[in-house]
PDB file of C-alpha atoms and ligand atoms in Angstrom:
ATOM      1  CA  UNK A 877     121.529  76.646 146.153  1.00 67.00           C
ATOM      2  CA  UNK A 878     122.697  74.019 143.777  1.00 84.00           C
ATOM      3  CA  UNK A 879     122.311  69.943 145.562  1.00 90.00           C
ATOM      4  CA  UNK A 880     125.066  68.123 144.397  1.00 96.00           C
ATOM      5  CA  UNK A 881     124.668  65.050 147.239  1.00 96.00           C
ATOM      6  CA  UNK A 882     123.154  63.124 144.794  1.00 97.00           C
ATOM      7  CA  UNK A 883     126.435  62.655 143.418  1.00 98.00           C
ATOM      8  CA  UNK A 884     128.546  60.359 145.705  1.00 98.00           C
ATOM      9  CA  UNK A 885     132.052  61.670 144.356  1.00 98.00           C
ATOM     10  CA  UNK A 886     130.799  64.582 146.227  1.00 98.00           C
ATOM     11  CA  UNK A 887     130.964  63.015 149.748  1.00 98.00           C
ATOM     12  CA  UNK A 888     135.006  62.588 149.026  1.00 98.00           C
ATOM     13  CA  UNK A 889     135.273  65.490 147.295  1.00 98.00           C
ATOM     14  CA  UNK A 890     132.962  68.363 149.133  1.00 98.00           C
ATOM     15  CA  UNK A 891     131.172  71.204 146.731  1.00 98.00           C
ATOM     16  CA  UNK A 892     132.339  73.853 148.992  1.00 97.00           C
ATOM     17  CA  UNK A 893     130.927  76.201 145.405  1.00 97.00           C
ATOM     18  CA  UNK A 894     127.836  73.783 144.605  1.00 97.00           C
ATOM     19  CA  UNK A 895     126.626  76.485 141.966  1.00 97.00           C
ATOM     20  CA  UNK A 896     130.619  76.412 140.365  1.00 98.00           C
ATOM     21  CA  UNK A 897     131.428  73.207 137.984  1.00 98.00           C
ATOM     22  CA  UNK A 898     133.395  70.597 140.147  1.00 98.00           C
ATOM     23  CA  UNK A 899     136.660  69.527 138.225  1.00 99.00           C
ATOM     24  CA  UNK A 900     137.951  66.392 139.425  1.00 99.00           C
ATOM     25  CA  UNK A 901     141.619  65.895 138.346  1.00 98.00           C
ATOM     26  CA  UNK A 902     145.633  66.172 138.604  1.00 98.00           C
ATOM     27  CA  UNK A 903     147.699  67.940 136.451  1.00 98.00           C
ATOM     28  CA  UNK A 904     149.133  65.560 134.165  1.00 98.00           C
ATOM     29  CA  UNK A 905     148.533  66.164 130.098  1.00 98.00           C
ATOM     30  CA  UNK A 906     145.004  64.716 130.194  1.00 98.00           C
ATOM     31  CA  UNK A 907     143.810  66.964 133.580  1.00 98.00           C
ATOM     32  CA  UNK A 908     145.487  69.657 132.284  1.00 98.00           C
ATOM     33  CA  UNK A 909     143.384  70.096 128.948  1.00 99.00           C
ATOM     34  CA  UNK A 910     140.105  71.055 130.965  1.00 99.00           C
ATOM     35  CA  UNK A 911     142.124  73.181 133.780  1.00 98.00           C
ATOM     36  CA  UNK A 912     143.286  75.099 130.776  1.00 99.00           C
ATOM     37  CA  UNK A 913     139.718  75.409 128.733  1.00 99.00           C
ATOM     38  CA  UNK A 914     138.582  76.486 132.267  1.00 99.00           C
ATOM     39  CA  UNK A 915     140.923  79.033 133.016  1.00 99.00           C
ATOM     40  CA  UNK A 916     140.421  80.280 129.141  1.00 99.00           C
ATOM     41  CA  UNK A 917     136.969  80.790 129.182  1.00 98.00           C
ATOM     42  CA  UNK A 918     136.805  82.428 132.692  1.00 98.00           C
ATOM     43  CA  UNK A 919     134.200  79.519 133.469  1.00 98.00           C
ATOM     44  CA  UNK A 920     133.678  80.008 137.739  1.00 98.00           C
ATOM     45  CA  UNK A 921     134.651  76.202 139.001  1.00 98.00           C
ATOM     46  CA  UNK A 922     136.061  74.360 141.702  1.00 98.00           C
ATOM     47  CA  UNK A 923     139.472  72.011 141.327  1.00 98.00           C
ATOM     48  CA  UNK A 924     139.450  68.775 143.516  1.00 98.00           C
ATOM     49  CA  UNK A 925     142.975  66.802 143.600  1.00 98.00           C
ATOM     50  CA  UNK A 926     142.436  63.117 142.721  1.00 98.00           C
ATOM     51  CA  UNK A 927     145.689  61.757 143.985  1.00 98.00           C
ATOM     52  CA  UNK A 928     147.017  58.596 142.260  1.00 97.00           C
ATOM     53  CA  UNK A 929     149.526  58.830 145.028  1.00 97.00           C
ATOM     54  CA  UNK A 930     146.405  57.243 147.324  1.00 98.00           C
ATOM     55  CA  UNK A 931     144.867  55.303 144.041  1.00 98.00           C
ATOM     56  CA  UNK A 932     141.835  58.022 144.372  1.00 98.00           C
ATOM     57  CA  UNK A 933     141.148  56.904 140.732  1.00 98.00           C
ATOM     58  CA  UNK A 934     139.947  53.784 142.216  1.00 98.00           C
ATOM     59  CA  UNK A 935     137.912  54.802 145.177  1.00 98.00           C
ATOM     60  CA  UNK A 936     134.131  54.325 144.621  1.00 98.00           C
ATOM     61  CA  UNK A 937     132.872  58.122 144.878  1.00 98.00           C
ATOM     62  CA  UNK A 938     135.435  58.596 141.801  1.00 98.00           C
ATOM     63  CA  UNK A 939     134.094  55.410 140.351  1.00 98.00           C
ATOM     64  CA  UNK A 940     131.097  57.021 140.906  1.00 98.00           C
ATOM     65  CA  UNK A 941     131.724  59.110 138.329  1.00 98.00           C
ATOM     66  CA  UNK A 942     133.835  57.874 135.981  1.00 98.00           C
ATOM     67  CA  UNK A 943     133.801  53.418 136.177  1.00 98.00           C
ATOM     68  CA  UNK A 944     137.070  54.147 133.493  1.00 98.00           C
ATOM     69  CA  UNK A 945     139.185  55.281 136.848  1.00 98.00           C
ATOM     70  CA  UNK A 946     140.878  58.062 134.838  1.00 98.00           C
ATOM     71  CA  UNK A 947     141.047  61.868 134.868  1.00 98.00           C
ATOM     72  CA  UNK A 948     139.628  64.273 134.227  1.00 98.00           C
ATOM     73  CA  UNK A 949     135.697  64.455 134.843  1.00 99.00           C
ATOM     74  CA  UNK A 950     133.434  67.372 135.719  1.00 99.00           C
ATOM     75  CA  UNK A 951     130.160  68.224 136.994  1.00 98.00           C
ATOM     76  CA  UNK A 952     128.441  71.148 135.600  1.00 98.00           C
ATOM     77  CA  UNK A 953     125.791  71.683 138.484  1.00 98.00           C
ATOM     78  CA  UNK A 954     123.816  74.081 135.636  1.00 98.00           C
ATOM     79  CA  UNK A 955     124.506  71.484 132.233  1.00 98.00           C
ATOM     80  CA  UNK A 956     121.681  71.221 129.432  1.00 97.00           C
ATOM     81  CA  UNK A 957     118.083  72.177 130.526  1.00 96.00           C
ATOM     82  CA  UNK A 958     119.662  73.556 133.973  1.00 96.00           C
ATOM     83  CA  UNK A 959     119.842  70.233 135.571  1.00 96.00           C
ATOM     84  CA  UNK A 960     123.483  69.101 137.065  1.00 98.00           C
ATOM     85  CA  UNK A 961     125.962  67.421 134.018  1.00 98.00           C
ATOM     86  CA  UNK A 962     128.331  64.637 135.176  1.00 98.00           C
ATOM     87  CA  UNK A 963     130.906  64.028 132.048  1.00 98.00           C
ATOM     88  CA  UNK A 964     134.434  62.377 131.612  1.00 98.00           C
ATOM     89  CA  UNK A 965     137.092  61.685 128.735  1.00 98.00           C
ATOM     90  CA  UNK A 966     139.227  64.829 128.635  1.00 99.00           C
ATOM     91  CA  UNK A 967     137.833  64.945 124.862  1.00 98.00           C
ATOM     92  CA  UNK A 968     134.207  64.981 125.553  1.00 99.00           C
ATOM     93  CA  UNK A 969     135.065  67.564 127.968  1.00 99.00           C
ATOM     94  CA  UNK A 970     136.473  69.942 125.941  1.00 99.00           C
ATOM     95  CA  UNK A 971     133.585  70.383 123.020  1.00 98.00           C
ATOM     96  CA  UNK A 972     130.586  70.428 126.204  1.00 98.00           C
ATOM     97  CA  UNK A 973     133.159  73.627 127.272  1.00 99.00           C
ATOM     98  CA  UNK A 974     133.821  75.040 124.411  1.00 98.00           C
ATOM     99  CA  UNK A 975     129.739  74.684 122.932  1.00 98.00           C
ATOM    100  CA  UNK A 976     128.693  76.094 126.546  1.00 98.00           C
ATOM    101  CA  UNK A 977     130.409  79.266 126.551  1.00 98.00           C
ATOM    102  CA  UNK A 978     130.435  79.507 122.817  1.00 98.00           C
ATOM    103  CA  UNK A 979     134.532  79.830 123.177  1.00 98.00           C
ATOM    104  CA  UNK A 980     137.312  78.068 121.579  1.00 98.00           C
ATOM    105  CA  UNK A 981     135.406  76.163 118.676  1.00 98.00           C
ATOM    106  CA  UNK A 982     134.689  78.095 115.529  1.00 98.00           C
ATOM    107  CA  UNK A 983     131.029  78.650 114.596  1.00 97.00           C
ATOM    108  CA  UNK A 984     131.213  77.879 110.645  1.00 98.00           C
ATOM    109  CA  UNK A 985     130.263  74.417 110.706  1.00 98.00           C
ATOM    110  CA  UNK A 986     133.229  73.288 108.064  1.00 98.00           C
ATOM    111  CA  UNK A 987     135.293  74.165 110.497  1.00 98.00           C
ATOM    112  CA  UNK A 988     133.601  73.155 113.755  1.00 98.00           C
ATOM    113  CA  UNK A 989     134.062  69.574 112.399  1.00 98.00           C
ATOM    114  CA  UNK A 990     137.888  70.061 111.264  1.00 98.00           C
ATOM    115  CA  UNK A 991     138.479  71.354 114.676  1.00 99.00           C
ATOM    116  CA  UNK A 992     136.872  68.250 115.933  1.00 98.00           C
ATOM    117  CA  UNK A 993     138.979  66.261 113.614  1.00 99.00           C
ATOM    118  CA  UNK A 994     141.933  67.195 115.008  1.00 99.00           C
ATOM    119  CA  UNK A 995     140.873  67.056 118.939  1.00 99.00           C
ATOM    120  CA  UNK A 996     140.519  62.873 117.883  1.00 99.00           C
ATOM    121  CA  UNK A 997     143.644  63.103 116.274  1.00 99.00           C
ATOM    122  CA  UNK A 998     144.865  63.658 119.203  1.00 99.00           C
ATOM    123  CA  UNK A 999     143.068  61.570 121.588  1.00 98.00           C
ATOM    124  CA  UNK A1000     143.145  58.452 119.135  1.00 98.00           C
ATOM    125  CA  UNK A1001     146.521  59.039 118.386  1.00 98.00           C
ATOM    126  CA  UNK A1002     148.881  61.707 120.085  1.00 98.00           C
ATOM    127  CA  UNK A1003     147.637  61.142 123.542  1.00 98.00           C
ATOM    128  CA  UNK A1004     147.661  56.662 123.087  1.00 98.00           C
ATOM    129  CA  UNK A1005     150.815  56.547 121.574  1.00 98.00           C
ATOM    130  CA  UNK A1006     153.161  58.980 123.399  1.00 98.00           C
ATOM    131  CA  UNK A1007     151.734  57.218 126.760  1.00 98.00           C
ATOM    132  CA  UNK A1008     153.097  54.072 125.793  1.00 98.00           C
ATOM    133  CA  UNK A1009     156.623  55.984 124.849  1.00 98.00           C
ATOM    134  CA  UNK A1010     156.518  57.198 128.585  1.00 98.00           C
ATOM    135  CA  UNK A1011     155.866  53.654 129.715  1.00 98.00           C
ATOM    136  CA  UNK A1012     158.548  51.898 127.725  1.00 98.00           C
ATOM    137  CA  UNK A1013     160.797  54.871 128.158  1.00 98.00           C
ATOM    138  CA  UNK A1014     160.724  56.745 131.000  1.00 97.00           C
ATOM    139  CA  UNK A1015     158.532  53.732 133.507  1.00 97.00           C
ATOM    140  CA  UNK A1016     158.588  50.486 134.260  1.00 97.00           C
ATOM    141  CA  UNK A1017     158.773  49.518 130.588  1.00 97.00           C
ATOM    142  CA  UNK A1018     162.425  50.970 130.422  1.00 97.00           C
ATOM    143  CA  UNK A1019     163.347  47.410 132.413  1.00 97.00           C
ATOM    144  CA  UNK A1020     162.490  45.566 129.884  1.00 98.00           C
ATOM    145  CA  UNK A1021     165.105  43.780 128.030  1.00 97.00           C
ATOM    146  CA  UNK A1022     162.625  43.530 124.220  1.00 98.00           C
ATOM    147  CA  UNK A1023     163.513  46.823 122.742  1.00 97.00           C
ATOM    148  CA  UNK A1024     160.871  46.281 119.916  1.00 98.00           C
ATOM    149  CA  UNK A1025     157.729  48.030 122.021  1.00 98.00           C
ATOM    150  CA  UNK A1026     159.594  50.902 122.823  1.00 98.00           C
ATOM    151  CA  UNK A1027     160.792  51.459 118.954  1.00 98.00           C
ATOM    152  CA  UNK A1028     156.987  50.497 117.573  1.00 98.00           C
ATOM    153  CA  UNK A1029     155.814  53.598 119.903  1.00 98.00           C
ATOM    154  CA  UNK A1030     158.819  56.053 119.148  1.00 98.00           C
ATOM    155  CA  UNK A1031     158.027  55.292 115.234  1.00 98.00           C
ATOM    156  CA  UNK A1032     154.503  56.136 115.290  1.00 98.00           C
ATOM    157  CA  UNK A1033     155.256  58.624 117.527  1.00 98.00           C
ATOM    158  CA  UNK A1034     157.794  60.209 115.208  1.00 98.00           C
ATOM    159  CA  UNK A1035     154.974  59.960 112.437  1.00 98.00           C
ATOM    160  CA  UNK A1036     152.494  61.883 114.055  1.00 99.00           C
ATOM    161  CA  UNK A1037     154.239  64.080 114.235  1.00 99.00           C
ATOM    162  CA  UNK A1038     155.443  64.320 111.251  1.00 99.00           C
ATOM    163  CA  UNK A1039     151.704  64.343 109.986  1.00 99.00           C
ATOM    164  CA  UNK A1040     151.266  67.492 113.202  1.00 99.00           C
ATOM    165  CA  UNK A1041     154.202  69.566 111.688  1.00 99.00           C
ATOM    166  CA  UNK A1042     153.229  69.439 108.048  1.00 98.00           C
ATOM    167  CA  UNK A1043     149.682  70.813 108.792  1.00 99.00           C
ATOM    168  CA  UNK A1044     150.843  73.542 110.731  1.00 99.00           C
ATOM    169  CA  UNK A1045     153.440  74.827 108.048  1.00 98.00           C
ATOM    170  CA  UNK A1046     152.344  78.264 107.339  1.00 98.00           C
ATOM    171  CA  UNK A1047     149.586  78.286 110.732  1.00 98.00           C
ATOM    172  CA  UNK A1048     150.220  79.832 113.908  1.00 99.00           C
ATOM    173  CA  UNK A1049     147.363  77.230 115.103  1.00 99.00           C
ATOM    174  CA  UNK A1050     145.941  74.065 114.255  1.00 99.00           C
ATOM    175  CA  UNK A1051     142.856  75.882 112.674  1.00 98.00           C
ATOM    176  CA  UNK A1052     145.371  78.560 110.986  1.00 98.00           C
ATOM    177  CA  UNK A1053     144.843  81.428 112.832  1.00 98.00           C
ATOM    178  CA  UNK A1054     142.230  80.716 115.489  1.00 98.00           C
ATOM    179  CA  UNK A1055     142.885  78.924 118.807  1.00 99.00           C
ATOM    180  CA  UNK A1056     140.951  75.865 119.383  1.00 99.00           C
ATOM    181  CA  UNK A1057     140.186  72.904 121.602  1.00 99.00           C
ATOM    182  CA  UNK A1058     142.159  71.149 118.949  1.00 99.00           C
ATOM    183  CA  UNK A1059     145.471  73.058 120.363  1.00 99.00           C
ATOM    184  CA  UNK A1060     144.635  72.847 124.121  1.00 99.00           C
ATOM    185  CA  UNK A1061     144.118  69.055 123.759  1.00 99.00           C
ATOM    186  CA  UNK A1062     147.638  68.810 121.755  1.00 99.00           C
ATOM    187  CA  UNK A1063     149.655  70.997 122.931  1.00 99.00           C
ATOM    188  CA  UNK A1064     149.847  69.790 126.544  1.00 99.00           C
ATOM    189  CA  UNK A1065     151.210  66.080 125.405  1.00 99.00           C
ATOM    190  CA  UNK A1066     154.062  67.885 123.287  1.00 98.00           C
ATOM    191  CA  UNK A1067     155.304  69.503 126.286  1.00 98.00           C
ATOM    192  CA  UNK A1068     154.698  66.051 128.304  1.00 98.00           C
ATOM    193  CA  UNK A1069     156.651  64.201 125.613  1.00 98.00           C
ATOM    194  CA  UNK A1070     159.614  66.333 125.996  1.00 98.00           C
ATOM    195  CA  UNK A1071     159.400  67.227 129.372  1.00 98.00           C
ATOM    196  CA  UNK A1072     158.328  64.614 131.624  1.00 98.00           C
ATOM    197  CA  UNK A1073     158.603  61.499 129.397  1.00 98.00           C
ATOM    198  CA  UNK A1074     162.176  62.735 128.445  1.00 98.00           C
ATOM    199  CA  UNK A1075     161.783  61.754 125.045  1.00 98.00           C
ATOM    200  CA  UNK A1076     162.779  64.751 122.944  1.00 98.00           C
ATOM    201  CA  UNK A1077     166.137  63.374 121.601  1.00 98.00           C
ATOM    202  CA  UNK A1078     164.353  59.963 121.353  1.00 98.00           C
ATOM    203  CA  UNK A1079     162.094  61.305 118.896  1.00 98.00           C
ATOM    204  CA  UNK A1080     164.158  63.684 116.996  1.00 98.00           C
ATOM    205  CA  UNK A1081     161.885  66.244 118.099  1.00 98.00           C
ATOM    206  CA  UNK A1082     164.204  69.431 116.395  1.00 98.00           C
ATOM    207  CA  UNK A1083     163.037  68.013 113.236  1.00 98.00           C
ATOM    208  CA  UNK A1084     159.815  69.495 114.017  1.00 99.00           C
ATOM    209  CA  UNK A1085     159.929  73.149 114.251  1.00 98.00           C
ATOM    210  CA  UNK A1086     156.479  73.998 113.233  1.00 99.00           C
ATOM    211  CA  UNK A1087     155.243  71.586 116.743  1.00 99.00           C
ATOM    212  CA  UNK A1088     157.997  72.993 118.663  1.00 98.00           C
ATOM    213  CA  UNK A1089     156.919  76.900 117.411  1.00 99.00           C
ATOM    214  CA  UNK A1090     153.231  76.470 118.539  1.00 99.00           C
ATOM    215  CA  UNK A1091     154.110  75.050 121.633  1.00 99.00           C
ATOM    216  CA  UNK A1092     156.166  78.028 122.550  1.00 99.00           C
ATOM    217  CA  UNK A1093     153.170  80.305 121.835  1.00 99.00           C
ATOM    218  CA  UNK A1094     150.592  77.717 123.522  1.00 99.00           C
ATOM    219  CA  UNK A1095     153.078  78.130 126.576  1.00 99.00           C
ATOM    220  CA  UNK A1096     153.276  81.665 126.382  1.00 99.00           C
ATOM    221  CA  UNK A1097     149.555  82.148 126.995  1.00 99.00           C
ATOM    222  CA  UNK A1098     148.442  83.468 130.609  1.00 98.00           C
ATOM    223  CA  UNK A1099     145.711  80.618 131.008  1.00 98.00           C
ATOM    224  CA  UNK A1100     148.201  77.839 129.961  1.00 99.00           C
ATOM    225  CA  UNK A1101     150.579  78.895 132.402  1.00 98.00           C
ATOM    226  CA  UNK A1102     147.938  78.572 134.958  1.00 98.00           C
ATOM    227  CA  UNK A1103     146.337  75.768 134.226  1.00 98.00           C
ATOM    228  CA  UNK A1104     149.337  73.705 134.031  1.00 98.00           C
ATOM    229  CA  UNK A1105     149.264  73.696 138.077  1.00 98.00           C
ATOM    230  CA  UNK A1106     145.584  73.288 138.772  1.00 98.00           C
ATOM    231  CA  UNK A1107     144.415  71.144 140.548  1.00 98.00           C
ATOM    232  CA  UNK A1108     147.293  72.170 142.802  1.00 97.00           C
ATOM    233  CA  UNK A1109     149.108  69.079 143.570  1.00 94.00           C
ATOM    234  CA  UNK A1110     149.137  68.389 147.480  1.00 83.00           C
TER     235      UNK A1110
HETATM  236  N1  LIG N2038     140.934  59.120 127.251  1.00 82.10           N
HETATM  237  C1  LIG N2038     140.997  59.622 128.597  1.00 82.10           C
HETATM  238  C2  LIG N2038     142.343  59.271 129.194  1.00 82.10           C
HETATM  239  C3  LIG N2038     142.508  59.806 130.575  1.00 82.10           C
HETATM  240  C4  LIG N2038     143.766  59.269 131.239  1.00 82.10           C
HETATM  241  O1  LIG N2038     144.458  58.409 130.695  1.00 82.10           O
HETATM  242  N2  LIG N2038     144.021  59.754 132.447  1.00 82.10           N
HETATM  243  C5  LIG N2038     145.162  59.254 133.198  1.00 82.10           C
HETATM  244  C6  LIG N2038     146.044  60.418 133.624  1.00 82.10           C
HETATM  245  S1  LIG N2038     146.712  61.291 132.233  1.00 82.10           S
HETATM  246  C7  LIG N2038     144.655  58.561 134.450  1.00 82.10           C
HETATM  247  O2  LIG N2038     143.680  58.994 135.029  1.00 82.10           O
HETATM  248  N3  LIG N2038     145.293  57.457 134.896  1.00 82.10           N
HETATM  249  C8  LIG N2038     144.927  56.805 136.120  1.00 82.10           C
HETATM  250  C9  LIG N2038     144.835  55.313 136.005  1.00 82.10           C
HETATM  251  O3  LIG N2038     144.978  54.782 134.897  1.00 82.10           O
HETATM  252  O4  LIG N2038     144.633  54.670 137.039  1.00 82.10           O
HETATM  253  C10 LIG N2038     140.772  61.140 128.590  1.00 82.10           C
HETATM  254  O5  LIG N2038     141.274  61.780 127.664  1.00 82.10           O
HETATM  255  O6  LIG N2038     140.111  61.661 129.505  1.00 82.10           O
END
């Protein structure tokens, strides 16, 4: 049996499935990216809720594991050379998942590295940038009276886009017609940014029917639809 007590997140969070990877998370666009990879690769594992509702970002057993207070992070209990894995940024994540199982990242080295191109797209760029939208937008930043934040984010926003749509002209997926990391990091913040953040109209978001096409088919998948709700919120 697999001894995770070496890792103090693990006294808040119990291994009730020590041999299972432990996800630590909530489902917001970032948590849902590896509840998603999980559920598509058929991976056995074991959600934990990390409520922000209590801070439980900022307890010291999640501190433990990640000192950047954010979700997601994981422990594989059987990582490289069988000993346990603690890893977090959603991005990070994502290629130790998808080079694990083998899944979800092309083989052909050209196209590995395109497919890792456009997983930093997003987290350098998509994922940065519509957060600050939902801040000035939809949060506290919708108080303030300086309009100029809001429009810097909505522009770059709008250009990204832009830059999203034109590439998948003519694609059914980011890597034409194979289903990557690249879309399960992506995907999940274009639903976010018209969803939740309320931003659609904001952004002109009909003017991009090549996003708004993939994200129907990204939503129509089984393991999407699941992993939008894990970890189950309490
Ligand atoms: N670059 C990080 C960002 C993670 C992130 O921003 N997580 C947010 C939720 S979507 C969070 O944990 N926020 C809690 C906090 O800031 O206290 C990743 O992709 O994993």
């Amino acid at each position: 049996m697999t001894d995770l007590s070496v890792f103090p997140i693990t006294r808040k969070w119990p291994a009730s499935h020590p041999d299972r990877l432990q996800l630590y998370s909530l489902p917001t666009p970032n948590g849902v990216k590896v509840s998603i990879m999980l559920e598509e690769t058929g991976l056995p594992y074991e959600p934990h809720l990390v409520s922000f509702d209590t801070n439980d970002q900022m307890s010291p057993e999640f501190l433990s594991l990640n000192p950047n207070n954010k979700i997601p992070a994981i422990i594989d209990p059987n990582g490289p050379d069988g000993r346990p894995l603690p890893l977090f940024e959603s991005g990070a994540i994502l290629i130790y998942l998808a080079d694990k199982t083998g899944q979800l990242i092309p083989q052909d080295a050209v196209c590995r590295y395109q497919t890792i191109q456009w997983l930093m797209f997003q987290m350098g760029g998509i994922g940065p940038m519509f957060g600050q939208v939902g801040f000035f937008h939809k949060f506290a930043g919708r108080e303030y009276e300086d309009k100029r934040p809001l429009q810097r984010y909505l522009d770059e926003s709008k250009r990204l886009l832009n830059v999203l749509d034109r590439h998948l002209e003519g694609r059914a997926w980011i890597m034409g017609d194979t289903y990557t990391i690249a879309d399960i990091a992506t995907f999940p913040w274009i639903r976010n940014l018209i969803g939740f953040y309320e931003a659609g109209e904001q952004v002109e978001i009909e003017l991009f029917g090549n996003v708004t096409r993939v994200l129907d088919a990204f939503l129509a998948r089984p393991a999407v639809e699941r992993g939008l709700g894990i970890p189950k919120r309490g």
